[in-house]
XYZ file of C-alpha atoms in Angstrom:
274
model
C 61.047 -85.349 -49.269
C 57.710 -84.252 -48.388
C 55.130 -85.434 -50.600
C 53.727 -82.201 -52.266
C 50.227 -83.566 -50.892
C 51.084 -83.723 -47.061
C 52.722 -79.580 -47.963
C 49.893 -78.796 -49.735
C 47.362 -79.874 -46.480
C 50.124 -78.451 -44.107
C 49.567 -74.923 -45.703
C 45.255 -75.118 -45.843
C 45.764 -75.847 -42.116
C 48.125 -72.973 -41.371
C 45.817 -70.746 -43.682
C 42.877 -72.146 -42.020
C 44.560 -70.970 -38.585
C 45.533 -67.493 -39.080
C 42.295 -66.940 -40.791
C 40.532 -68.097 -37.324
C 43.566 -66.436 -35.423
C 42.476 -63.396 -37.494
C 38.777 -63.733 -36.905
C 39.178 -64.511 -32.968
C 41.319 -61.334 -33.060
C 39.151 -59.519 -34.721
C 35.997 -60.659 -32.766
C 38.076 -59.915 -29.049
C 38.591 -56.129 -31.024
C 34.701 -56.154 -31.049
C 34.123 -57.249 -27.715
C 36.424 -55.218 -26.066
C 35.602 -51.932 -28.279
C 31.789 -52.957 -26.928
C 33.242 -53.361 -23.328
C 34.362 -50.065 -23.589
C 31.546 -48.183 -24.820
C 29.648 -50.310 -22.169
C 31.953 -48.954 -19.060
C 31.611 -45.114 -21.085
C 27.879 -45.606 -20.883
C 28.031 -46.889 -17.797
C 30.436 -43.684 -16.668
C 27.672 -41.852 -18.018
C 24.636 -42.810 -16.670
C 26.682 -42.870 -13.140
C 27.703 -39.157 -14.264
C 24.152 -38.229 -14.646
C 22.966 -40.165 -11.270
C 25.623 -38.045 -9.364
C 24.525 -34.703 -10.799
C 20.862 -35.616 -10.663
C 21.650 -35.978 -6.453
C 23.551 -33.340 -6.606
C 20.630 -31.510 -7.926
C 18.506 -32.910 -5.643
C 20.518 -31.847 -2.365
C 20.992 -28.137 -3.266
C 17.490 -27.859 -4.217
C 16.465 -29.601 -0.945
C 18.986 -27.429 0.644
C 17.104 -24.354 -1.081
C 13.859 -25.337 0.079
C 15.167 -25.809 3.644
C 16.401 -22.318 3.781
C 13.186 -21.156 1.542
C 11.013 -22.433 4.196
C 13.069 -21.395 7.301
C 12.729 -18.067 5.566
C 9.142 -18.729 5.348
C 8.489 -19.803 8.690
C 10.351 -16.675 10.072
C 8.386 -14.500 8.414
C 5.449 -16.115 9.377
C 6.788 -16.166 12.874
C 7.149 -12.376 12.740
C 3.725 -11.862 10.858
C 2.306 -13.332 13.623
C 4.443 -11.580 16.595
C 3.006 -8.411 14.531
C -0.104 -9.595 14.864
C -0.438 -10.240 18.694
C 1.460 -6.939 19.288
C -0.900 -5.224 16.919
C -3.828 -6.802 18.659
C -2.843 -6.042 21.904
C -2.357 -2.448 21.462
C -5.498 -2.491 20.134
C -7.069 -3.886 23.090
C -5.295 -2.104 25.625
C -6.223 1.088 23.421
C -10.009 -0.154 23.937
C -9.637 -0.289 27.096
C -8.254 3.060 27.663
C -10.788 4.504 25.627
C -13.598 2.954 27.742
C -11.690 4.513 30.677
C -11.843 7.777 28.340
C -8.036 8.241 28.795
C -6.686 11.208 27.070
C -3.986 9.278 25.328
C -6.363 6.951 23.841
C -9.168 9.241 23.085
C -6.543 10.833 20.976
C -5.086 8.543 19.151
C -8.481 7.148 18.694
C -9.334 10.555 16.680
C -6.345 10.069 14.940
C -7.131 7.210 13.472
C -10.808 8.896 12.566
C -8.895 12.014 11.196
C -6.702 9.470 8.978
C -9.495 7.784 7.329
C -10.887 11.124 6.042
C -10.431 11.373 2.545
C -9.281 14.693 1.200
C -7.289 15.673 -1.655
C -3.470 14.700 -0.865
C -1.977 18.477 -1.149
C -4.859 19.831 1.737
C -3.643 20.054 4.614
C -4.983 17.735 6.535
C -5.460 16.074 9.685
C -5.986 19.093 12.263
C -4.129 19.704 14.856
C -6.732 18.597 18.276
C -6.647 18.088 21.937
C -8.853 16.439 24.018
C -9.488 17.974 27.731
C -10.682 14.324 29.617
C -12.195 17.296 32.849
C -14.640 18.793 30.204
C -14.435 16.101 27.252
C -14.032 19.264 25.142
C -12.254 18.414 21.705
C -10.421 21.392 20.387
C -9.716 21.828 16.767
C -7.422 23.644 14.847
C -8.861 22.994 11.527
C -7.082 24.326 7.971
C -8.412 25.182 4.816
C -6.188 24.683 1.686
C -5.228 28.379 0.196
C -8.002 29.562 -2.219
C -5.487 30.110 -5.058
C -4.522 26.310 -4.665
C -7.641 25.348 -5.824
C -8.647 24.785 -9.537
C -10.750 27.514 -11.132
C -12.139 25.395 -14.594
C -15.522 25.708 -15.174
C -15.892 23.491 -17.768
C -13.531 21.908 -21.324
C -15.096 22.165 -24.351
C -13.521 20.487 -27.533
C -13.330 22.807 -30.632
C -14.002 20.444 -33.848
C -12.718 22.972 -36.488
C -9.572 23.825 -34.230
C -8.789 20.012 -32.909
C -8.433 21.268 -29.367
C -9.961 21.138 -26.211
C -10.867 24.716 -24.379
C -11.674 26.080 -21.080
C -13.973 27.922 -19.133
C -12.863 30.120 -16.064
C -14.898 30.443 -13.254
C -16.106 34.300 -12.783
C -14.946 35.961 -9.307
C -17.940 35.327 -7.775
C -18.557 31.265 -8.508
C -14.647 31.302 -6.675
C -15.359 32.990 -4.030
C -19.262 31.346 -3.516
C -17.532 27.827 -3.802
C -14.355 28.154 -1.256
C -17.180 29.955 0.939
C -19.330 26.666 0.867
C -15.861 24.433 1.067
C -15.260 26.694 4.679
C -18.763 25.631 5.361
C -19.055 22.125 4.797
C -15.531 21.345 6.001
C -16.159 22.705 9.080
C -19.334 20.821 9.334
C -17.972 17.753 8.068
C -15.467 17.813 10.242
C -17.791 17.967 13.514
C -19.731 14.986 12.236
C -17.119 13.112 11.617
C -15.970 13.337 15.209
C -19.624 12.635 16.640
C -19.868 9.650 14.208
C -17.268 8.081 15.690
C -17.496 8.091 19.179
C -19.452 6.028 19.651
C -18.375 5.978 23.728
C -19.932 9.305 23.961
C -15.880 10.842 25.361
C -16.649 13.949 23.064
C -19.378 16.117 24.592
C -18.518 19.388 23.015
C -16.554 20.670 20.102
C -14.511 23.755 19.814
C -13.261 24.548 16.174
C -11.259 27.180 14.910
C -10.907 27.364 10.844
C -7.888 28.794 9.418
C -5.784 29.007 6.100
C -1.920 29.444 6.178
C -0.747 31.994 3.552
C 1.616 34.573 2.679
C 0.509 37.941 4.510
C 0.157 40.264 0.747
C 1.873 43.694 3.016
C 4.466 41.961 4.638
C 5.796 39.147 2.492
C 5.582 36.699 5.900
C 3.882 33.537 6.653
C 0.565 34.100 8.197
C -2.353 31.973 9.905
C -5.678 33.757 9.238
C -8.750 32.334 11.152
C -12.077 31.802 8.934
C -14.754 30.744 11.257
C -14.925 29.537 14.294
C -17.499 27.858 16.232
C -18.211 25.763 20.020
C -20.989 23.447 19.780
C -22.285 20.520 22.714
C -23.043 17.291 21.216
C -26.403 17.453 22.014
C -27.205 20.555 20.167
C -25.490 18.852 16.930
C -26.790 16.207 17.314
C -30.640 17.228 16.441
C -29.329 18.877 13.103
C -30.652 16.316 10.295
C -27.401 16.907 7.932
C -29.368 15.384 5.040
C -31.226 18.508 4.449
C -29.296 21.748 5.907
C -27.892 24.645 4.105
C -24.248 24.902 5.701
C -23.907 28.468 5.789
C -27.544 28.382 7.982
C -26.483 25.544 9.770
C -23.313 27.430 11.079
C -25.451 30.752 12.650
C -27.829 28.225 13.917
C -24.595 27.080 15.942
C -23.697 30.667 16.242
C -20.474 30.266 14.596
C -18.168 33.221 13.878
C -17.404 33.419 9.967
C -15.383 35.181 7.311
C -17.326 37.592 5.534
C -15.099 36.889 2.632
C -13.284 33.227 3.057
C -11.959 33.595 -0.262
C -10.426 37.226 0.162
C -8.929 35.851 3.336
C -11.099 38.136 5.305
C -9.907 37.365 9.064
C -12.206 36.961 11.712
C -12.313 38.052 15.483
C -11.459 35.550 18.166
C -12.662 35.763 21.175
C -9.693 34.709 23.647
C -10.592 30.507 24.928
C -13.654 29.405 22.519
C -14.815 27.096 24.163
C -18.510 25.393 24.279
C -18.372 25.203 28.280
């Protein structure tokens, strides 16, 4: 028999061994449990690398076509440019020649930088006769019933509301006189002002208002002054300090003796200052 001593040590050492069986077990549980969240961390921070360069390439593939957009753009800016700039000059030089292509679109450009209400109707009609440099105008008026006839607003305190004035007949009819008047003028100066390569050398301007005829119901044209002037003679009028309406028989103009009643006026056939 087996002495109960030599049993006794036989079982410590078999206890002893499954407890470090156990523990060995337990401790290759750990390692590979931290081997695995190691490799998931791992798979994760590759994860993010890939997406970050993805990232990276479509947003470096964005830029590329942002700034091959850009650079077009630019590109045509610029071919805009240098055709812009050589119309420009080759519309200098035509002027300089005084061609009558260029001295017109020249006064087109002078026309479209005159500021005027946006319902007028404005630029004239013009053409430009390069034999006689004579610039004539067709020149219109806005309708006298288009234009606003409030004197003044005056807020009522004990009502809470603001009140107008009408104009009487005759402050109407004195101010679309004087805007017949100083149009016209304007107009002329504005021309003169310009041209600078002395092409214009006289001026023949007919003022007119499109309207309803009153007897017939039909769209008329009804002339309100009209008037052929040489630069010259313009010229030596100090603007500053002229009454328009004295300014225009001084140039002998022809004018409505009521612009506001649409009073016509007599044309004699080919105004012309030559």
């Amino acid at each position: 028999m087996i002495p109960w001593q030599f049993r006794a040590e036989m079982a410590h050492q078999a206890a002893v061994a499954e407890k470090n069986r156990q523990r060995a077990q337990a401790a290759a549980g750990r390692e590979q449990a931290r081997r695995q969240r190691e490799a998931e961390r791992l798979q994760r921070g590759l994860e993010r690398v890939r997406r970050r360069e993805s990232a990276i390439e479509a947003r470096q593939s964005r830029l590329a076509a942002d700034r091959a957009r850009y650079d077009e753009e630019c590109a045509q800016r610029q071919r805009e440019v240098e055709t812009s700039n050589a119309d420009l000059d080759a519309l200098i030089r035509d002027l300089e020649r005084g061609t009558p292509e260029a001295v017109e679109e020249y006064l087109g450009i002078v026309f479209g930088n005159s500021v005027y209400p946006a319902e007028w109707p404005w630029p004239p009609a013009y053409t430009y006769d390069a034999d006689t440099q004579e610039l004539s105008i067709q020149l219109q008026f806005p309708v006298p019933s288009d234009l606003p006839t409030v004197r003044a607003y005056k807020y009522v305190r004990t009502e809470d509301q603001i009140t107008t004035a009408t104009q009487t007949q005759k402050e109407q009819k004195d101010r679309y006189a004087a805007l017949v008047n100083n149009m016209t003028l304007r107009t002329l100066h504005e021309v003169w002002e310009a041209d600078r390569g002395h092409k214009v050398t006289s001026i023949s301007l007919v003022g007119s208002v499109a309207h309803i005829a009153p007897a017939t119901g039909k769209d008329t044209i009804t002339a309100l002054v009209a008037v052929a002037v040489d630069r010259a003679t313009f010229e030596d009028i100090d603007l500053r300090r002229v009454a328009p309406v004295e300014t225009l028989r001084h140039l002998g103009a022809v004018v409505s003796k009521n612009p506001h009643a649409l009073t016509p006026i007599k044309l004699a056939p080919g105004i012309q200052a030559h």
